[in-house]
């Protein structure tokens, strides 16, 4: 079968991948569509260290092909969106509703794929850039059959991360003021999460002026092309209740902190290099300010994906508008180039 493989130095679209049968508690999914998130590109450029060879992709949707022993919540033929959380479901963190913090779900990549006798790693417990992938039961979330796969695919990272950061982590309240730095797939979902939460002012910032129209479509009330504090303070003289960094640059993390109002919180979503350090003015923090890290929108995928699918059907959550371009998987290089140059909100590979 076809898939996108990164061998540690280059990516290649191959057609001789194999995948093992589902074992107990596993689900084999025929992937129909998969979004290209910046984190895939960050594996290729080394920003996110990951063992290789690896099958990329972590934001997908498709049809259940087979289930292993003990899987009862989905059956062959069901449509599913895939989460990246291979959490155990049985530890104290899982039990308290924090599956993103499950220690069994971080840093233990499986190797369900093989090619020419060599086994390949699975990226983010997911590898949606393959015709078929194998996930744990908790990762396969049933979605209504009338959701287009190209749109449903984006729920599994962009929407869970962006909307989840707003609703689950920051807990943005009605009337709050929000600044969003970076309006790619993640930032746009932060913007629409803030709109859904009832934020009053949503200032979107992106260095690429072509992003203004889509940012406003998702709910931005203002758009700026520079994260200079002066520009933001013309709109929000006291600063923001919430500032989300959605690019992954340390100087923008500093800016997010500098833009906070009293009691404000900076939420870090962008992922800089693993060794990156950022600084802030300590004296600025005493006014009850906070810096919050956020993994995967602090999501609970079985609950949140179902919620987002319902909000989409009601017209309150935008998904179709995120899909600027679809590409056959063979055109991965073009999709990566378009994403790298900011030509798309999200590019989606189809099988
Ligand atoms: N925390 C998590 O769980 C999580 C999950 C998914 C992705 N991420 C990370 O989120 C980040 C964003 O991902 P994405 O898929 O939205 O990326 P993207 O490439 O789609 O979007 C990035 C945006 O930032 C803008 N940008 C770049 N430099 C800028 C600058 N100096 N000032 C203002 N805007 C600038 C670009 O124009 C682009 O619109 C990445 O670092 C990714 O690894 C984190
Ligand atoms: Zn992602
Ligand atoms: Zn667990």
Short mmCIF file of C-alpha atoms and ligand atoms in Angstrom, two decimals:
data_model
loop_
_atom_site.label_atom_id
_atom_site.label_comp_id
_atom_site.label_asym_id
_atom_site.label_seq_id
_atom_site.Cartn_x
_atom_site.Cartn_y
_atom_site.Cartn_z
CA UNK A 1 0.00 0.00 0.00
CA UNK A 2 0.95 3.67 -0.40
CA UNK A 3 2.31 5.94 2.32
CA UNK A 4 4.66 8.84 3.09
CA UNK A 5 7.91 7.66 4.69
CA UNK A 6 10.63 9.82 6.27
CA UNK A 7 13.89 7.86 6.45
CA UNK A 8 15.79 10.34 8.63
CA UNK A 9 17.05 12.48 5.76
CA UNK A 10 14.32 12.61 3.10
CA UNK A 11 10.63 11.91 2.58
CA UNK A 12 9.39 9.56 -0.09
CA UNK A 13 5.94 8.41 -1.24
CA UNK A 14 6.22 4.60 -1.42
CA UNK A 15 3.77 1.96 -2.61
CA UNK A 16 5.15 -1.15 -0.93
CA UNK A 17 4.23 -0.56 2.72
CA UNK A 18 2.68 -3.38 4.70
CA UNK A 19 0.77 -3.32 7.95
CA UNK A 20 0.07 -6.10 10.41
CA UNK A 21 -3.41 -7.36 11.35
CA UNK A 22 -5.15 -5.75 14.35
CA UNK A 23 -4.34 -7.41 17.66
CA UNK A 24 -6.58 -7.36 20.75
CA UNK A 25 -7.93 -3.85 21.40
CA UNK A 26 -6.76 -2.49 18.02
CA UNK A 27 -8.59 -1.07 15.00
CA UNK A 28 -7.43 -1.22 11.36
CA UNK A 29 -8.58 1.87 9.47
CA UNK A 30 -8.60 2.56 5.72
CA UNK A 31 -7.58 6.25 5.72
CA UNK A 32 -9.64 8.38 3.32
CA UNK A 33 -8.14 11.81 4.02
CA UNK A 34 -5.35 13.26 6.16
CA UNK A 35 -4.42 16.87 6.93
CA UNK A 36 -0.85 18.14 6.79
CA UNK A 37 -0.03 19.79 10.15
CA UNK A 38 3.14 21.75 10.76
CA UNK A 39 4.26 19.07 13.22
CA UNK A 40 4.78 16.65 10.28
CA UNK A 41 7.12 19.20 8.68
CA UNK A 42 8.82 19.66 12.07
CA UNK A 43 9.75 15.95 12.09
CA UNK A 44 11.31 16.34 8.64
CA UNK A 45 13.33 19.47 9.56
CA UNK A 46 14.40 18.01 12.93
CA UNK A 47 12.48 20.46 15.17
CA UNK A 48 10.52 17.51 16.58
CA UNK A 49 12.97 14.61 17.12
CA UNK A 50 11.46 11.25 16.14
CA UNK A 51 13.03 7.86 15.37
CA UNK A 52 13.10 6.79 11.72
CA UNK A 53 12.12 5.35 9.35
CA UNK A 54 8.67 6.65 10.20
CA UNK A 55 5.33 6.86 8.40
CA UNK A 56 4.20 10.50 8.76
CA UNK A 57 0.74 12.02 9.29
CA UNK A 58 -1.34 12.41 12.44
CA UNK A 59 -4.62 14.05 11.44
CA UNK A 60 -6.91 11.68 9.55
CA UNK A 61 -10.31 10.11 9.03
CA UNK A 62 -11.47 6.97 7.27
CA UNK A 63 -13.43 3.75 7.42
CA UNK A 64 -12.94 0.91 9.91
CA UNK A 65 -11.71 -2.13 8.00
CA UNK A 66 -11.23 -4.65 10.81
CA UNK A 67 -11.23 -4.73 14.59
CA UNK A 68 -9.24 -6.90 17.00
CA UNK A 69 -10.60 -8.93 19.88
CA UNK A 70 -12.42 -6.94 22.54
CA UNK A 71 -13.27 -3.90 20.38
CA UNK A 72 -16.98 -3.19 20.58
CA UNK A 73 -17.49 0.55 20.10
CA UNK A 74 -16.74 0.53 16.34
CA UNK A 75 -17.28 -2.10 13.62
CA UNK A 76 -16.11 -2.56 10.03
CA UNK A 77 -17.75 0.06 7.80
CA UNK A 78 -18.02 2.73 10.52
CA UNK A 79 -16.62 6.18 9.73
CA UNK A 80 -14.05 7.36 12.26
CA UNK A 81 -11.82 10.33 12.98
CA UNK A 82 -8.47 9.37 14.50
CA UNK A 83 -6.92 10.87 17.60
CA UNK A 84 -3.20 10.72 18.35
CA UNK A 85 -3.68 9.69 21.98
CA UNK A 86 -2.89 6.03 22.51
CA UNK A 87 -3.71 6.45 26.18
CA UNK A 88 -4.17 3.37 28.33
CA UNK A 89 -7.63 4.21 29.67
CA UNK A 90 -6.83 2.59 33.01
CA UNK A 91 -4.33 4.83 34.86
CA UNK A 92 -5.08 7.59 37.35
CA UNK A 93 -4.53 10.36 34.73
CA UNK A 94 -6.90 8.69 32.26
CA UNK A 95 -9.39 8.14 35.04
CA UNK A 96 -9.41 11.80 36.07
CA UNK A 97 -10.17 12.92 32.52
CA UNK A 98 -6.62 13.79 31.46
CA UNK A 99 -5.80 11.29 28.73
CA UNK A 100 -3.22 13.72 27.25
CA UNK A 101 -1.20 13.20 30.44
CA UNK A 102 -1.28 9.36 30.37
CA UNK A 103 2.34 8.23 30.76
CA UNK A 104 1.69 5.23 28.56
CA UNK A 105 0.75 7.57 25.68
CA UNK A 106 3.97 9.59 25.39
CA UNK A 107 7.32 8.59 23.93
CA UNK A 108 6.63 4.93 23.14
CA UNK A 109 6.17 4.76 19.37
CA UNK A 110 4.94 1.46 17.95
CA UNK A 111 6.07 -0.15 14.71
CA UNK A 112 3.01 -1.65 12.99
CA UNK A 113 4.37 -1.05 9.45
CA UNK A 114 6.95 -2.95 7.47
CA UNK A 115 8.65 -2.45 4.11
CA UNK A 116 11.14 -4.76 2.42
CA UNK A 117 11.59 -6.66 5.69
CA UNK A 118 12.27 -3.55 7.80
CA UNK A 119 9.80 -2.27 10.42
CA UNK A 120 8.79 1.40 10.41
CA UNK A 121 7.74 3.66 13.29
CA UNK A 122 4.28 5.13 13.64
CA UNK A 123 4.25 8.94 14.04
CA UNK A 124 2.13 10.24 16.92
CA UNK A 125 0.59 6.76 17.36
CA UNK A 126 -1.25 7.60 14.15
CA UNK A 127 0.58 7.69 10.75
CA UNK A 128 -2.43 8.93 8.79
CA UNK A 129 -0.31 9.35 5.62
CA UNK A 130 -0.79 5.67 4.80
CA UNK A 131 -3.59 3.89 3.02
CA UNK A 132 -4.22 1.87 6.15
CA UNK A 133 -3.19 2.44 9.72
CA UNK A 134 -3.58 0.64 13.01
CA UNK A 135 -4.74 2.46 16.15
CA UNK A 136 -5.80 1.59 19.67
CA UNK A 137 -9.56 1.41 20.25
CA UNK A 138 -9.56 4.69 22.22
CA UNK A 139 -8.15 6.50 19.16
CA UNK A 140 -10.94 5.56 16.74
CA UNK A 141 -13.87 7.92 17.30
CA UNK A 142 -17.08 7.25 15.42
CA UNK A 143 -18.34 10.19 13.35
CA UNK A 144 -21.59 10.66 11.41
CA UNK A 145 -21.39 9.14 7.91
CA UNK A 146 -22.47 12.44 6.30
CA UNK A 147 -19.31 14.32 7.39
CA UNK A 148 -16.95 14.78 4.41
CA UNK A 149 -13.71 12.87 5.14
CA UNK A 150 -11.56 15.80 4.03
CA UNK A 151 -13.17 17.98 6.71
CA UNK A 152 -13.46 15.30 9.41
CA UNK A 153 -9.74 14.57 9.01
CA UNK A 154 -8.85 17.97 10.45
CA UNK A 155 -10.60 17.34 13.77
CA UNK A 156 -7.89 14.88 14.86
CA UNK A 157 -5.17 17.50 15.38
CA UNK A 158 -5.97 21.07 14.30
CA UNK A 159 -9.44 21.26 15.85
CA UNK A 160 -8.70 19.20 18.97
CA UNK A 161 -5.55 21.25 19.61
CA UNK A 162 -6.88 24.73 18.78
CA UNK A 163 -10.48 24.62 19.96
CA UNK A 164 -9.49 22.38 22.89
CA UNK A 165 -6.83 24.86 24.05
CA UNK A 166 -9.52 27.52 24.28
CA UNK A 167 -12.31 25.49 25.87
CA UNK A 168 -10.38 22.96 28.00
CA UNK A 169 -7.09 24.66 28.91
CA UNK A 170 -7.59 28.43 28.85
CA UNK A 171 -11.32 28.18 29.61
CA UNK A 172 -12.01 31.41 27.72
CA UNK A 173 -15.15 33.07 29.06
CA UNK A 174 -17.89 35.14 27.45
CA UNK A 175 -16.64 38.72 26.93
CA UNK A 176 -12.92 37.86 27.26
CA UNK A 177 -10.24 39.43 25.08
CA UNK A 178 -8.01 37.10 23.07
CA UNK A 179 -4.83 37.49 20.98
CA UNK A 180 -3.87 34.69 18.59
CA UNK A 181 -0.32 34.76 17.18
CA UNK A 182 -0.09 32.66 14.00
CA UNK A 183 -3.20 31.82 11.99
CA UNK A 184 -2.30 28.48 10.41
CA UNK A 185 -4.34 25.36 11.02
CA UNK A 186 -3.85 25.61 14.78
CA UNK A 187 -4.35 29.38 15.14
CA UNK A 188 -7.54 29.41 13.06
CA UNK A 189 -9.00 26.79 15.37
CA UNK A 190 -8.03 28.87 18.40
CA UNK A 191 -9.86 31.78 16.76
CA UNK A 192 -13.02 29.77 16.17
CA UNK A 193 -12.81 28.26 19.66
CA UNK A 194 -12.70 31.80 21.09
CA UNK A 195 -15.70 32.76 18.95
CA UNK A 196 -17.64 29.70 20.18
CA UNK A 197 -16.70 30.56 23.79
CA UNK A 198 -18.14 34.07 23.32
CA UNK A 199 -14.93 36.13 23.40
CA UNK A 200 -15.60 39.79 22.69
CA UNK A 201 -12.37 40.84 20.97
CA UNK A 202 -10.23 38.39 18.99
CA UNK A 203 -7.03 39.89 17.59
CA UNK A 204 -5.38 37.65 14.99
CA UNK A 205 -1.72 38.20 14.11
CA UNK A 206 0.06 36.61 11.17
CA UNK A 207 3.12 37.74 9.26
CA UNK A 208 1.40 36.69 6.03
CA UNK A 209 -1.20 39.35 5.07
CA UNK A 210 -2.98 36.82 2.83
CA UNK A 211 -4.28 35.14 6.02
CA UNK A 212 -6.54 38.08 6.94
CA UNK A 213 -9.67 36.96 5.08
CA UNK A 214 -9.69 33.44 6.51
CA UNK A 215 -8.85 34.70 10.02
CA UNK A 216 -11.84 37.06 9.93
CA UNK A 217 -14.02 34.27 8.49
CA UNK A 218 -13.17 32.13 11.53
CA UNK A 219 -14.05 34.91 13.97
CA UNK A 220 -11.15 37.38 14.27
CA UNK A 221 -12.43 40.89 15.01
CA UNK A 222 -9.05 42.46 14.16
CA UNK A 223 -6.04 41.40 12.08
CA UNK A 224 -2.43 42.56 12.33
CA UNK A 225 0.64 41.52 10.34
CA UNK A 226 3.08 42.11 13.20
CA UNK A 227 3.06 41.00 16.83
CA UNK A 228 4.44 44.36 17.98
CA UNK A 229 2.91 45.16 21.39
CA UNK A 230 2.23 48.76 20.25
CA UNK A 231 -0.14 47.64 17.49
CA UNK A 232 -2.05 45.31 19.81
CA UNK A 233 -2.30 47.99 22.53
CA UNK A 234 -4.07 50.32 20.10
CA UNK A 235 -6.86 47.71 20.10
CA UNK A 236 -6.47 46.41 23.67
CA UNK A 237 -4.92 49.23 25.76
CA UNK A 238 -4.63 47.03 28.88
CA UNK A 239 -3.57 43.89 27.03
CA UNK A 240 -5.38 40.58 26.59
CA UNK A 241 -7.01 38.09 28.94
CA UNK A 242 -5.54 35.26 26.82
CA UNK A 243 -2.65 35.24 24.34
CA UNK A 244 -2.07 32.06 22.33
CA UNK A 245 1.30 31.41 20.64
CA UNK A 246 0.58 29.22 17.60
CA UNK A 247 3.83 29.52 15.62
CA UNK A 248 6.57 27.95 17.74
CA UNK A 249 9.08 30.82 18.05
CA UNK A 250 10.61 31.85 21.36
CA UNK A 251 10.44 35.59 20.60
CA UNK A 252 6.69 35.23 19.97
CA UNK A 253 6.31 33.37 23.27
CA UNK A 254 7.88 36.43 24.92
CA UNK A 255 5.51 38.69 22.99
CA UNK A 256 2.49 36.66 24.10
CA UNK A 257 3.54 37.15 27.74
CA UNK A 258 4.18 40.89 27.21
CA UNK A 259 0.67 41.30 25.76
CA UNK A 260 -1.16 40.05 28.86
CA UNK A 261 -3.56 42.14 30.91
CA UNK A 262 -3.71 41.64 34.68
CA UNK A 263 -4.72 38.05 35.48
CA UNK A 264 -4.00 37.18 31.85
CA UNK A 265 -2.65 33.89 30.65
CA UNK A 266 -0.29 33.00 27.82
CA UNK A 267 -1.02 29.60 26.26
CA UNK A 268 1.88 27.94 24.43
CA UNK A 269 0.80 25.77 21.50
CA UNK A 270 3.62 26.26 18.98
CA UNK A 271 6.51 23.81 19.28
CA UNK A 272 10.05 25.28 18.93
CA UNK A 273 13.17 23.07 18.89
CA UNK A 274 13.34 20.65 21.82
CA UNK A 275 16.24 22.56 23.42
CA UNK A 276 14.78 26.07 22.94
CA UNK A 277 14.63 28.38 25.96
CA UNK A 278 12.48 31.50 26.34
CA UNK A 279 12.65 34.36 28.83
CA UNK A 280 10.20 36.80 30.38
CA UNK A 281 10.27 39.81 32.67
CA UNK A 282 9.73 38.30 36.12
CA UNK A 283 8.34 41.54 37.58
CA UNK A 284 5.56 41.47 34.98
CA UNK A 285 4.17 38.22 36.33
CA UNK A 286 3.06 39.20 39.84
CA UNK A 287 -0.24 40.58 38.65
CA UNK A 288 -1.68 37.07 38.76
CA UNK A 289 -0.47 36.17 35.28
CA UNK A 290 0.14 32.61 34.09
CA UNK A 291 2.03 30.78 31.39
CA UNK A 292 0.26 27.57 30.36
CA UNK A 293 1.68 24.77 28.27
CA UNK A 294 -0.91 22.79 26.35
CA UNK A 295 -0.65 19.36 24.82
CA UNK A 296 -3.18 18.48 22.14
CA UNK A 297 -5.82 20.87 23.46
CA UNK A 298 -5.96 19.01 26.79
CA UNK A 299 -8.53 16.95 24.90
CA UNK A 300 -10.70 13.97 25.71
CA UNK A 301 -11.08 12.70 22.15
CA UNK A 302 -14.09 10.40 22.51
CA UNK A 303 -16.07 13.27 24.01
CA UNK A 304 -14.57 16.23 22.15
CA UNK A 305 -14.56 14.79 18.61
CA UNK A 306 -18.25 13.91 18.97
CA UNK A 307 -18.92 17.45 20.25
CA UNK A 308 -17.04 19.09 17.36
CA UNK A 309 -18.81 16.92 14.79
CA UNK A 310 -22.14 18.10 16.25
CA UNK A 311 -21.07 21.77 16.31
CA UNK A 312 -20.04 21.37 12.66
CA UNK A 313 -23.44 20.00 11.70
CA UNK A 314 -25.08 22.95 13.44
CA UNK A 315 -22.88 25.33 11.44
CA UNK A 316 -21.10 26.65 14.55
CA UNK A 317 -17.72 25.00 13.90
CA UNK A 318 -16.11 25.57 10.50
CA UNK A 319 -14.29 22.62 8.93
CA UNK A 320 -14.84 22.81 5.15
CA UNK A 321 -13.36 26.34 5.12
CA UNK A 322 -10.07 25.00 6.54
CA UNK A 323 -9.53 22.75 3.55
CA UNK A 324 -7.91 25.05 1.01
CA UNK A 325 -6.50 22.31 -1.20
CA UNK A 326 -6.66 18.53 -1.57
CA UNK A 327 -3.83 16.47 -3.08
CA UNK A 328 -3.47 12.82 -4.07
CA UNK A 329 -0.95 11.31 -1.66
CA UNK A 330 1.58 11.08 -4.52
CA UNK A 331 1.74 14.92 -4.43
CA UNK A 332 2.96 15.05 -0.82
CA UNK A 333 5.97 17.19 -1.83
CA UNK A 334 3.70 19.84 -3.35
CA UNK A 335 1.41 19.77 -0.30
CA UNK A 336 4.44 20.25 1.98
CA UNK A 337 5.74 23.12 -0.16
CA UNK A 338 2.33 24.87 -0.15
CA UNK A 339 2.09 24.49 3.65
CA UNK A 340 5.66 25.69 4.11
CA UNK A 341 4.98 28.83 2.07
CA UNK A 342 1.65 29.57 3.77
CA UNK A 343 -0.44 29.10 0.61
CA UNK A 344 -3.06 26.99 2.41
CA UNK A 345 -5.06 27.08 5.66
CA UNK A 346 -4.77 23.29 5.61
CA UNK A 347 -3.73 21.03 2.77
CA UNK A 348 -5.35 17.59 2.85
CA UNK A 349 -4.00 14.38 1.28
CA UNK A 350 -6.59 11.95 -0.10
CA UNK A 351 -6.28 8.25 -0.82
N1 LIG B 1 0.73 21.79 21.33
C1 LIG B 1 0.25 20.88 20.51
O1 LIG B 1 -0.33 19.87 20.95
C2 LIG B 1 0.38 21.06 19.02
C3 LIG B 1 -0.43 20.31 18.14
C4 LIG B 1 -0.31 20.57 16.76
C5 LIG B 1 0.60 21.49 16.28
N2 LIG B 1 1.39 22.17 17.17
C6 LIG B 1 2.37 23.19 16.72
O2 LIG B 1 1.65 24.40 16.45
C7 LIG B 1 2.42 25.21 15.55
C8 LIG B 1 1.52 25.69 14.42
O3 LIG B 1 1.09 24.59 13.61
P1 LIG B 1 0.23 24.86 12.28
O4 LIG B 1 -0.04 23.51 11.69
O5 LIG B 1 -0.87 25.80 12.56
O6 LIG B 1 1.34 25.60 11.38
P2 LIG B 1 1.13 26.45 10.03
O7 LIG B 1 2.42 26.37 9.32
O8 LIG B 1 -0.15 26.03 9.37
O9 LIG B 1 0.86 27.95 10.56
C9 LIG B 1 1.86 28.77 11.12
C10 LIG B 1 1.43 30.21 10.88
O10 LIG B 1 2.33 31.08 11.56
C11 LIG B 1 2.59 32.21 10.72
N3 LIG B 1 3.87 32.80 11.13
C12 LIG B 1 5.13 32.36 10.90
N4 LIG B 1 6.04 33.20 11.44
C13 LIG B 1 5.33 34.20 12.03
C14 LIG B 1 5.70 35.37 12.75
N5 LIG B 1 6.99 35.68 12.99
N6 LIG B 1 4.71 36.19 13.21
C15 LIG B 1 3.41 35.89 12.98
N7 LIG B 1 3.01 34.79 12.28
C16 LIG B 1 3.96 33.97 11.83
C17 LIG B 1 2.60 31.64 9.31
O11 LIG B 1 2.36 32.64 8.34
C18 LIG B 1 1.46 30.61 9.40
O12 LIG B 1 0.20 31.19 9.02
C19 LIG B 1 3.59 24.32 15.11
O13 LIG B 1 4.72 24.67 15.88
C20 LIG B 1 3.12 22.92 15.44
O14 LIG B 1 4.20 22.03 15.63
C21 LIG B 1 1.28 21.98 18.52
ZN1 LIG B 2 -0.67 18.34 14.43
ZN1 LIG B 3 -3.53 6.09 31.08
#
